[in-house]
Structure formats: C-alpha cells, structure tokens
Amino acid sequence: MVVVPRFGAGHRVLVTGGAGFVPSHLVDALLARGCTVVAVDNFVTGTKDNVAHLAEHPGFALVEFDVADGLPEHHPALTQRFDAILHMASPASPTDFATLPIEILRVGSQATLHLLDRAHRDGARFILASTSEAYGDPKVHPQPESYWGNVNPVGVRSVYDESKRFAEAATMAYHRHHGVDVGIVRIFNTYGPRMRPDDGRAVPTFITQALRGEPITLHGNGSQTRSICYVNDLVNGILLLLDSIETGPINCGTEDEFSMRELAELIIQLTGSESMITYLPRTADDPEMRRPDLTLARTRLGFAPRVGVEEGLRRTIEHFAQRIGKLSAQRVG
Ligand code: NAD
C-alpha cells in the first residue's frame, strides 16, 4: 500500500528560518515531496548558501525578513494561503544566547504570535520547533514530555529556554482558544552538514578543531552527557509530526547517550587527528545530562532514528573537511 503524506504535492508550506541548518534540510525534504515552499529568513544565523542549490527550483521562494515583525503580507510569495506553517526560526547555539538575547526572545514570542495568527487565518497546520532546553538542567532522566523541567528563569540560557516555553504556551493557547491545528516538537541535540563551524555547539566545534589539528576544548571535565541525532532523522521526525494530528509536545532525537569526552575521542579517531583534549571552565547552567524519552515519538508517530553516530559523524566530517578546504583555498588565493 502506498501511503500518501498529509502534506505533499499541491500544498503550500511556509518555513521560517528556512536558510538555517535544520530548516534548510526540512525545506529539501518538503520540496522532494512536491510541496511548494516559501522560506522566510533574516540571515541572523543562517546563510543563503544553505539554500543556494534551490535558487532555480520552481517550487521554492526565499524571502528576507525578520518574522518577529510579522510577515510582509504583500510580498508576492506570501499573499496566498498556506496549508502548513513550520516555525523553525530562532538562533539556537550557546554562543547566540550571549550575543543575540533580545533577538531570541523576540522570535520566540512576537514571531510565534504573528505566525499563529496567520495559521489561524489560513486554517494551516502550525508546527513549532521547541527544544530539549525546555527541560533546563533536568532532574529527571531520561526526559519524558510530562516532565516540566528545571529552568533558571534569569540565567544566561533563560532567553532561549523561556522564549521556547512561552512559544509552547502560545501554541497551546491558540489550539485551545482558536482551534488551530498545532504540533510541538521538542528537538534534542542535532548535528550534520550545514552547521556553522563556529557556533559553539560540541559537534562542529570538535570536528573543526580536530580537522585543523587544534586542541579540542571540553568544558568542565567532559563528563556531561548528551544524545545526538543526525539531521535527516530529525527531519523525518518533524515530517511525521506534520502529517499527524498530534499536538505534542513530542520529543525528537536519539537515545544513544555519550559524555562529551567520549564524543571528542570518537571525533579524534574518525578524523585521524592528532589533536589533544584541553579543559575549560564549565559554562553556567549547562545541563549535566540530557536524553529524550522517545516513547511518545515511537508509539504516536512511528519514529525510529536510522543513522548511527559513526555514520552521521563521518558524513558531517566530510562536509566540514570540504568547507574548511574551500576557506583555506580562498585565503591563499
Ligand atoms: P540555525 O540558526 O541554523 O537556524 C535558524 C534560522 O532562523 C537561521 O537561518 C536564522 O537566520 C533564522 N532566524 C532567526 N531569527 C529569525 C527571525 N527573527 N526572522 C527570520 N529568520 C530568523 O539553527 P538550527 O540549529 O537549525 O535550529 C533550527 C530550529 O530548531 C530553531 O528553532 C532551534 O531552536 C530548534 N532546535 C535546534 C536544535 C539543534 O540541535 N540544532 C535543538 C533544539 C531545537
């Protein structure tokens, strides 16, 4: 039996932050299904390079705009109704929490309200990209969706954690009050091609350091754990949620958990690097452990990550090696 996805050929989908790391892969997957996709991005952390391969695609449009200011409704790509709106825009890396705090708060709050209004008006399904950071530094492990979290509301990470928690509350309010068809995905650490090498997240940082033969910098003693998910698996999870009638929140990620030291050692091994590990002070409110309870994703969505960590890291290392090679060639030339 051929299963036709709920959103496919003939459907119009809006992806905010479409030129970012995860959203650009989502755009690729939606176009591959035959959807017409409009990406709106202000390039605060994303880049046109991530969607440059789609420049001639007849089903794709890229609009430069800050969605915290609403949508430029008269833009020709934005006048027709959308069948689905995926609100993926937000700076998301630890370095952004310090450098873009107000932008993060605005895109989580004002932009979410504007986009929910548009979803209400269009009768569109609305998907919110939330985060495992909604659990803060969790006291329950692994984290099920029923856990309400342990967030410092005034710490440096609070701009991100609390704006996503606000966005979740707003999404549920529009669902309850206006009947908007919504789905919330709580995304756990995801990695893959198109991440920014300097974004402060462990995988791109360690890979870039290993490829350059620089010391690999671990915060604290490197015993803090994370589970990391390859981007294609996450995208599949988001599409399963999009096609479903689930409101969520639903965790998406993998259950393979490692310490940051183990991850650094694996990357040194896979790159064949001679980098040594060095230790830096631990960052404030950095969660000690994080791993999703995926029961809901498995049972409600049929979600199952497929790409193992070695395979995913190999693909990511290949991408970074090409990018670093290009950058050094440009510097020399
Ligand atoms: P990213 O920074 O690569 O992508 C975000 C995109 O949003 C960028 O292109 C950026 O320019 C754009 N953007 C930000 N603010 C905007 C605004 N006001 N108007 C228009 N565009 C704006 O980050 P990512 O890692 O791909 O994350 C994508 C989404 O997934 C984010 O909402 C993030 O919170 C969520 N998420 C990601 C992870 C992860 O591990 N990558 C984990 C949890 C949640």
mmCIF file of C-alpha atoms in Angstrom, residues 4-254:
data_model
loop_
_atom_site.group_PDB
_atom_site.id
_atom_site.type_symbol
_atom_site.label_atom_id
_atom_site.label_comp_id
_atom_site.label_asym_id
_atom_site.label_seq_id
_atom_site.Cartn_x
_atom_site.Cartn_y
_atom_site.Cartn_z
ATOM 1 C CA VAL A 4 0.259 9.427 0.711
ATOM 2 C CA PRO A 5 1.610 12.021 3.161
ATOM 3 C CA ARG A 6 -0.899 14.519 4.522
ATOM 4 C CA PHE A 7 1.282 17.339 3.132
ATOM 5 C CA GLY A 8 2.760 16.805 -0.324
ATOM 6 C CA ALA A 9 2.198 17.806 -3.941
ATOM 7 C CA GLY A 10 -0.049 20.844 -4.270
ATOM 8 C CA HIS A 11 0.397 22.008 -0.663
ATOM 9 C CA ARG A 12 1.937 25.352 0.213
ATOM 10 C CA VAL A 13 4.251 25.364 3.203
ATOM 11 C CA LEU A 14 5.897 28.299 4.982
ATOM 12 C CA VAL A 15 9.180 27.558 6.773
ATOM 13 C CA THR A 16 10.532 30.330 8.985
ATOM 14 C CA GLY A 17 14.315 30.294 9.363
ATOM 15 C CA GLY A 18 14.443 28.256 6.136
ATOM 16 C CA ALA A 19 18.096 29.169 5.444
ATOM 17 C CA GLY A 20 19.273 27.720 8.760
ATOM 18 C CA PHE A 21 20.881 24.362 9.461
ATOM 19 C CA VAL A 22 17.886 22.129 10.380
ATOM 20 C CA PRO A 23 15.250 24.161 8.486
ATOM 21 C CA SER A 24 17.176 24.033 5.174
ATOM 22 C CA HIS A 25 17.197 20.215 5.339
ATOM 23 C CA LEU A 26 13.474 20.334 6.080
ATOM 24 C CA VAL A 27 12.947 22.571 3.045
ATOM 25 C CA ASP A 28 14.783 19.990 0.890
ATOM 26 C CA ALA A 29 12.559 17.187 2.212
ATOM 27 C CA LEU A 30 9.328 19.162 1.686
ATOM 28 C CA LEU A 31 10.323 20.043 -1.888
ATOM 29 C CA ALA A 32 11.186 16.381 -2.534
ATOM 30 C CA ARG A 33 7.578 15.543 -1.583
ATOM 31 C CA GLY A 34 6.294 18.062 -4.129
ATOM 32 C CA CYS A 35 5.261 20.838 -1.715
ATOM 33 C CA THR A 36 5.655 24.477 -2.697
ATOM 34 C CA VAL A 37 7.892 26.030 -0.044
ATOM 35 C CA VAL A 38 8.387 29.631 0.981
ATOM 36 C CA ALA A 39 11.304 30.191 3.360
ATOM 37 C CA VAL A 40 11.470 33.428 5.344
ATOM 38 C CA ASP A 41 14.798 34.250 6.948
ATOM 39 C CA ASN A 42 16.656 37.340 8.141
ATOM 40 C CA PHE A 43 20.033 35.513 7.997
ATOM 41 C CA VAL A 44 20.868 36.375 11.587
ATOM 42 C CA THR A 45 22.457 32.913 11.968
ATOM 43 C CA GLY A 46 21.549 31.233 8.671
ATOM 44 C CA THR A 47 23.028 31.769 5.234
ATOM 45 C CA LYS A 48 21.817 31.845 1.639
ATOM 46 C CA ASP A 49 24.495 29.215 0.889
ATOM 47 C CA ASN A 50 22.327 26.614 2.673
ATOM 48 C CA VAL A 51 19.607 27.005 0.036
ATOM 49 C CA ALA A 52 21.756 28.145 -2.910
ATOM 50 C CA HIS A 53 21.145 24.770 -4.629
ATOM 51 C CA LEU A 54 17.413 25.635 -4.734
ATOM 52 C CA ALA A 55 17.787 29.007 -6.477
ATOM 53 C CA GLU A 56 16.300 27.695 -9.741
ATOM 54 C CA HIS A 57 13.713 25.377 -8.119
ATOM 55 C CA PRO A 58 10.245 26.389 -9.374
ATOM 56 C CA GLY A 59 8.589 25.348 -6.098
ATOM 57 C CA PHE A 60 10.858 27.378 -3.833
ATOM 58 C CA ALA A 61 10.966 31.039 -2.814
ATOM 59 C CA LEU A 62 13.234 32.727 -0.296
ATOM 60 C CA VAL A 63 12.085 35.940 1.369
ATOM 61 C CA GLU A 64 14.434 38.029 3.507
ATOM 62 C CA PHE A 65 12.523 39.325 6.525
ATOM 63 C CA ASP A 66 12.549 39.360 10.330
ATOM 64 C CA VAL A 67 9.500 37.300 11.324
ATOM 65 C CA ALA A 68 9.424 38.976 14.763
ATOM 66 C CA ASP A 69 7.953 41.938 12.831
ATOM 67 C CA GLY A 70 5.160 39.747 11.415
ATOM 68 C CA LEU A 71 5.143 38.691 7.768
ATOM 69 C CA PRO A 72 5.422 41.093 4.808
ATOM 70 C CA GLU A 73 1.877 40.131 3.763
ATOM 71 C CA HIS A 74 2.053 41.955 0.414
ATOM 72 C CA HIS A 75 5.150 40.111 -0.752
ATOM 73 C CA PRO A 76 4.040 38.095 -3.834
ATOM 74 C CA ALA A 77 5.249 34.839 -2.238
ATOM 75 C CA LEU A 78 3.198 35.449 0.918
ATOM 76 C CA THR A 79 -0.228 36.578 -0.252
ATOM 77 C CA GLN A 80 -1.742 33.126 -0.928
ATOM 78 C CA ARG A 81 -2.909 30.928 1.948
ATOM 79 C CA PHE A 82 -0.566 28.310 3.418
ATOM 80 C CA ASP A 83 -1.565 24.744 4.242
ATOM 81 C CA ALA A 84 1.182 24.449 6.859
ATOM 82 C CA ILE A 85 3.470 26.817 8.739
ATOM 83 C CA LEU A 86 6.641 25.445 10.317
ATOM 84 C CA HIS A 87 8.082 27.962 12.774
ATOM 85 C CA MET A 88 11.734 26.946 12.844
ATOM 86 C CA ALA A 89 13.355 30.391 13.114
ATOM 87 C CA SER A 90 15.479 31.055 16.182
ATOM 88 C CA PRO A 91 19.137 31.412 16.949
ATOM 89 C CA ALA A 92 19.862 28.203 18.843
ATOM 90 C CA SER A 93 23.512 27.845 19.807
ATOM 91 C CA PRO A 94 25.060 28.645 23.193
ATOM 92 C CA THR A 95 27.126 31.487 21.702
ATOM 93 C CA ASP A 96 23.875 33.036 20.381
ATOM 94 C CA PHE A 97 22.398 33.066 23.907
ATOM 95 C CA ALA A 98 25.070 35.628 24.867
ATOM 96 C CA THR A 99 25.233 37.641 21.629
ATOM 97 C CA LEU A 100 21.586 37.621 20.416
ATOM 98 C CA PRO A 101 19.483 37.545 23.608
ATOM 99 C CA ILE A 102 16.805 40.055 22.544
ATOM 100 C CA GLU A 103 16.527 38.563 19.032
ATOM 101 C CA ILE A 104 15.952 35.139 20.621
ATOM 102 C CA LEU A 105 13.234 36.495 22.915
ATOM 103 C CA ARG A 106 11.504 38.311 20.041
ATOM 104 C CA VAL A 107 11.493 35.351 17.643
ATOM 105 C CA GLY A 108 10.168 33.037 20.366
ATOM 106 C CA SER A 109 7.449 35.437 21.496
ATOM 107 C CA GLN A 110 6.377 38.090 18.953
ATOM 108 C CA ALA A 111 7.119 35.974 15.879
ATOM 109 C CA THR A 112 5.289 32.970 17.321
ATOM 110 C CA LEU A 113 2.164 35.079 17.973
ATOM 111 C CA HIS A 114 2.249 36.614 14.466
ATOM 112 C CA LEU A 115 2.652 33.182 12.845
ATOM 113 C CA LEU A 116 -0.085 31.618 14.964
ATOM 114 C CA ASP A 117 -2.391 34.450 13.839
ATOM 115 C CA ARG A 118 -1.512 33.641 10.222
ATOM 116 C CA ALA A 119 -2.085 29.897 10.797
ATOM 117 C CA HIS A 120 -5.472 30.714 12.358
ATOM 118 C CA ARG A 121 -6.431 32.919 9.406
ATOM 119 C CA ASP A 122 -5.228 30.396 6.795
ATOM 120 C CA GLY A 123 -6.572 27.287 8.574
ATOM 121 C CA ALA A 124 -2.990 25.956 8.360
ATOM 122 C CA ARG A 125 -1.322 23.266 10.469
ATOM 123 C CA PHE A 126 1.265 25.013 12.694
ATOM 124 C CA ILE A 127 4.426 23.220 13.791
ATOM 125 C CA LEU A 128 6.623 24.759 16.480
ATOM 126 C CA ALA A 129 10.301 23.833 16.752
ATOM 127 C CA SER A 130 10.763 23.699 20.509
ATOM 128 C CA THR A 131 13.740 22.292 22.338
ATOM 129 C CA SER A 132 15.081 19.929 24.961
ATOM 130 C CA GLU A 133 16.247 23.144 26.660
ATOM 131 C CA ALA A 134 12.621 23.479 27.777
ATOM 132 C CA TYR A 135 13.644 20.888 30.432
ATOM 133 C CA GLY A 136 16.533 23.127 31.617
ATOM 134 C CA ASP A 137 19.049 21.215 33.767
ATOM 135 C CA PRO A 138 16.748 18.202 34.210
ATOM 136 C CA LYS A 139 16.278 16.388 37.497
ATOM 137 C CA VAL A 140 14.504 13.510 35.724
ATOM 138 C CA HIS A 141 16.444 11.272 33.352
ATOM 139 C CA PRO A 142 15.682 10.458 30.560
ATOM 140 C CA GLN A 143 13.203 13.279 29.985
ATOM 141 C CA PRO A 144 9.582 12.402 29.169
ATOM 142 C CA GLU A 145 7.285 15.139 27.825
ATOM 143 C CA SER A 146 5.327 15.029 31.093
ATOM 144 C CA TYR A 147 8.373 16.436 32.969
ATOM 145 C CA TRP A 148 8.004 20.203 33.484
ATOM 146 C CA GLY A 149 11.705 20.938 33.707
ATOM 147 C CA ASN A 150 14.213 22.762 35.865
ATOM 148 C CA VAL A 151 14.927 26.123 34.225
ATOM 149 C CA ASN A 152 16.749 29.081 35.765
ATOM 150 C CA PRO A 153 14.414 31.885 34.609
ATOM 151 C CA VAL A 154 17.045 34.621 34.869
ATOM 152 C CA GLY A 155 20.264 32.818 33.836
ATOM 153 C CA VAL A 156 22.152 33.394 30.558
ATOM 154 C CA ARG A 157 20.345 30.484 28.887
ATOM 155 C CA SER A 158 16.920 31.713 30.025
ATOM 156 C CA VAL A 159 16.397 33.849 26.905
ATOM 157 C CA TYR A 160 16.279 30.668 24.840
ATOM 158 C CA ASP A 161 14.647 28.289 27.331
ATOM 159 C CA GLU A 162 11.928 30.717 28.384
ATOM 160 C CA SER A 163 11.182 32.020 24.889
ATOM 161 C CA LYS A 164 10.611 28.436 23.715
ATOM 162 C CA ARG A 165 8.478 27.729 26.793
ATOM 163 C CA PHE A 166 6.452 30.871 26.004
ATOM 164 C CA ALA A 167 6.166 29.733 22.370
ATOM 165 C CA GLU A 168 4.828 26.348 23.532
ATOM 166 C CA ALA A 169 2.282 28.075 25.816
ATOM 167 C CA ALA A 170 1.194 30.382 22.982
ATOM 168 C CA THR A 171 0.852 27.426 20.597
ATOM 169 C CA MET A 172 -1.362 25.509 23.029
ATOM 170 C CA ALA A 173 -3.422 28.651 23.759
ATOM 171 C CA TYR A 174 -4.162 29.156 20.038
ATOM 172 C CA HIS A 175 -5.057 25.476 19.810
ATOM 173 C CA ARG A 176 -7.431 25.579 22.798
ATOM 174 C CA HIS A 177 -8.857 29.053 22.230
ATOM 175 C CA HIS A 178 -8.983 29.269 18.414
ATOM 176 C CA GLY A 179 -8.890 25.589 17.427
ATOM 177 C CA VAL A 180 -5.631 25.995 15.442
ATOM 178 C CA ASP A 181 -4.232 22.630 14.304
ATOM 179 C CA VAL A 182 -0.837 22.569 16.066
ATOM 180 C CA GLY A 183 2.123 20.282 16.720
ATOM 181 C CA ILE A 184 5.062 20.974 19.048
ATOM 182 C CA VAL A 185 8.339 19.093 18.589
ATOM 183 C CA ARG A 186 10.956 19.232 21.356
ATOM 184 C CA ILE A 187 14.188 18.826 19.434
ATOM 185 C CA PHE A 188 17.216 17.299 21.181
ATOM 186 C CA ASN A 189 20.820 17.985 20.066
ATOM 187 C CA THR A 190 21.014 17.533 16.310
ATOM 188 C CA TYR A 191 24.088 17.605 14.088
ATOM 189 C CA GLY A 192 25.003 17.285 10.428
ATOM 190 C CA PRO A 193 26.123 19.173 7.319
ATOM 191 C CA ARG A 194 25.370 22.940 7.165
ATOM 192 C CA MET A 195 26.018 23.605 10.870
ATOM 193 C CA ARG A 196 28.123 26.695 11.475
ATOM 194 C CA PRO A 197 31.693 25.685 12.346
ATOM 195 C CA ASP A 198 31.941 28.470 14.945
ATOM 196 C CA ASP A 199 28.523 28.177 16.582
ATOM 197 C CA GLY A 200 29.823 26.864 19.899
ATOM 198 C CA ARG A 201 27.965 23.529 19.724
ATOM 199 C CA ALA A 202 30.032 20.444 20.533
ATOM 200 C CA VAL A 203 29.947 18.548 17.212
ATOM 201 C CA PRO A 204 31.011 21.381 14.824
ATOM 202 C CA THR A 205 33.494 22.739 17.376
ATOM 203 C CA PHE A 206 35.207 19.381 17.948
ATOM 204 C CA ILE A 207 35.231 18.490 14.234
ATOM 205 C CA THR A 208 36.693 21.863 13.216
ATOM 206 C CA GLN A 209 39.346 21.674 15.946
ATOM 207 C CA ALA A 210 40.220 18.079 15.031
ATOM 208 C CA LEU A 211 40.494 18.845 11.293
ATOM 209 C CA ARG A 212 42.726 21.852 11.996
ATOM 210 C CA GLY A 213 44.861 19.879 14.467
ATOM 211 C CA GLU A 214 43.973 22.348 17.228
ATOM 212 C CA PRO A 215 43.322 21.306 20.856
ATOM 213 C CA ILE A 216 39.772 20.028 21.442
ATOM 214 C CA THR A 217 38.185 22.168 24.139
ATOM 215 C CA LEU A 218 35.989 20.421 26.693
ATOM 216 C CA HIS A 219 34.009 22.361 29.287
ATOM 217 C CA GLY A 220 34.261 21.062 32.851
ATOM 218 C CA ASN A 221 35.685 17.547 32.978
ATOM 219 C CA GLY A 222 33.721 16.476 29.886
ATOM 220 C CA SER A 223 31.521 14.072 31.852
ATOM 221 C CA GLN A 224 28.273 15.887 30.942
ATOM 222 C CA THR A 225 26.196 13.720 28.601
ATOM 223 C CA ARG A 226 24.085 14.387 25.522
ATOM 224 C CA SER A 227 22.320 12.271 22.947
ATOM 225 C CA ILE A 228 22.937 13.463 19.405
ATOM 226 C CA CYS A 229 20.664 12.939 16.412
ATOM 227 C CA TYR A 230 21.641 13.064 12.735
ATOM 228 C CA VAL A 231 19.728 15.821 10.934
ATOM 229 C CA ASN A 232 17.979 13.540 8.394
ATOM 230 C CA ASP A 233 16.467 11.508 11.241
ATOM 231 C CA LEU A 234 15.227 14.658 12.933
ATOM 232 C CA VAL A 235 13.706 15.912 9.676
ATOM 233 C CA ASN A 236 11.848 12.599 9.313
ATOM 234 C CA GLY A 237 10.505 13.022 12.844
ATOM 235 C CA ILE A 238 9.296 16.564 12.114
ATOM 236 C CA LEU A 239 7.569 15.362 8.917
ATOM 237 C CA LEU A 240 5.883 12.533 10.833
ATOM 238 C CA LEU A 241 4.543 15.105 13.293
ATOM 239 C CA LEU A 242 3.467 17.396 10.435
ATOM 240 C CA ASP A 243 1.494 14.574 8.811
ATOM 241 C CA SER A 244 -0.118 13.516 12.098
ATOM 242 C CA ILE A 245 -2.887 15.121 14.124
ATOM 243 C CA GLU A 246 -0.776 15.080 17.303
ATOM 244 C CA THR A 247 -0.420 18.346 19.221
ATOM 245 C CA GLY A 248 2.614 17.197 21.221
ATOM 246 C CA PRO A 249 4.819 18.274 22.735
ATOM 247 C CA ILE A 250 6.734 15.275 21.383
ATOM 248 C CA ASN A 251 10.456 14.682 21.907
ATOM 249 C CA CYS A 252 12.592 14.011 18.854
ATOM 250 C CA GLY A 253 16.200 12.825 18.955
ATOM 251 C CA THR A 254 18.079 9.632 19.755
#
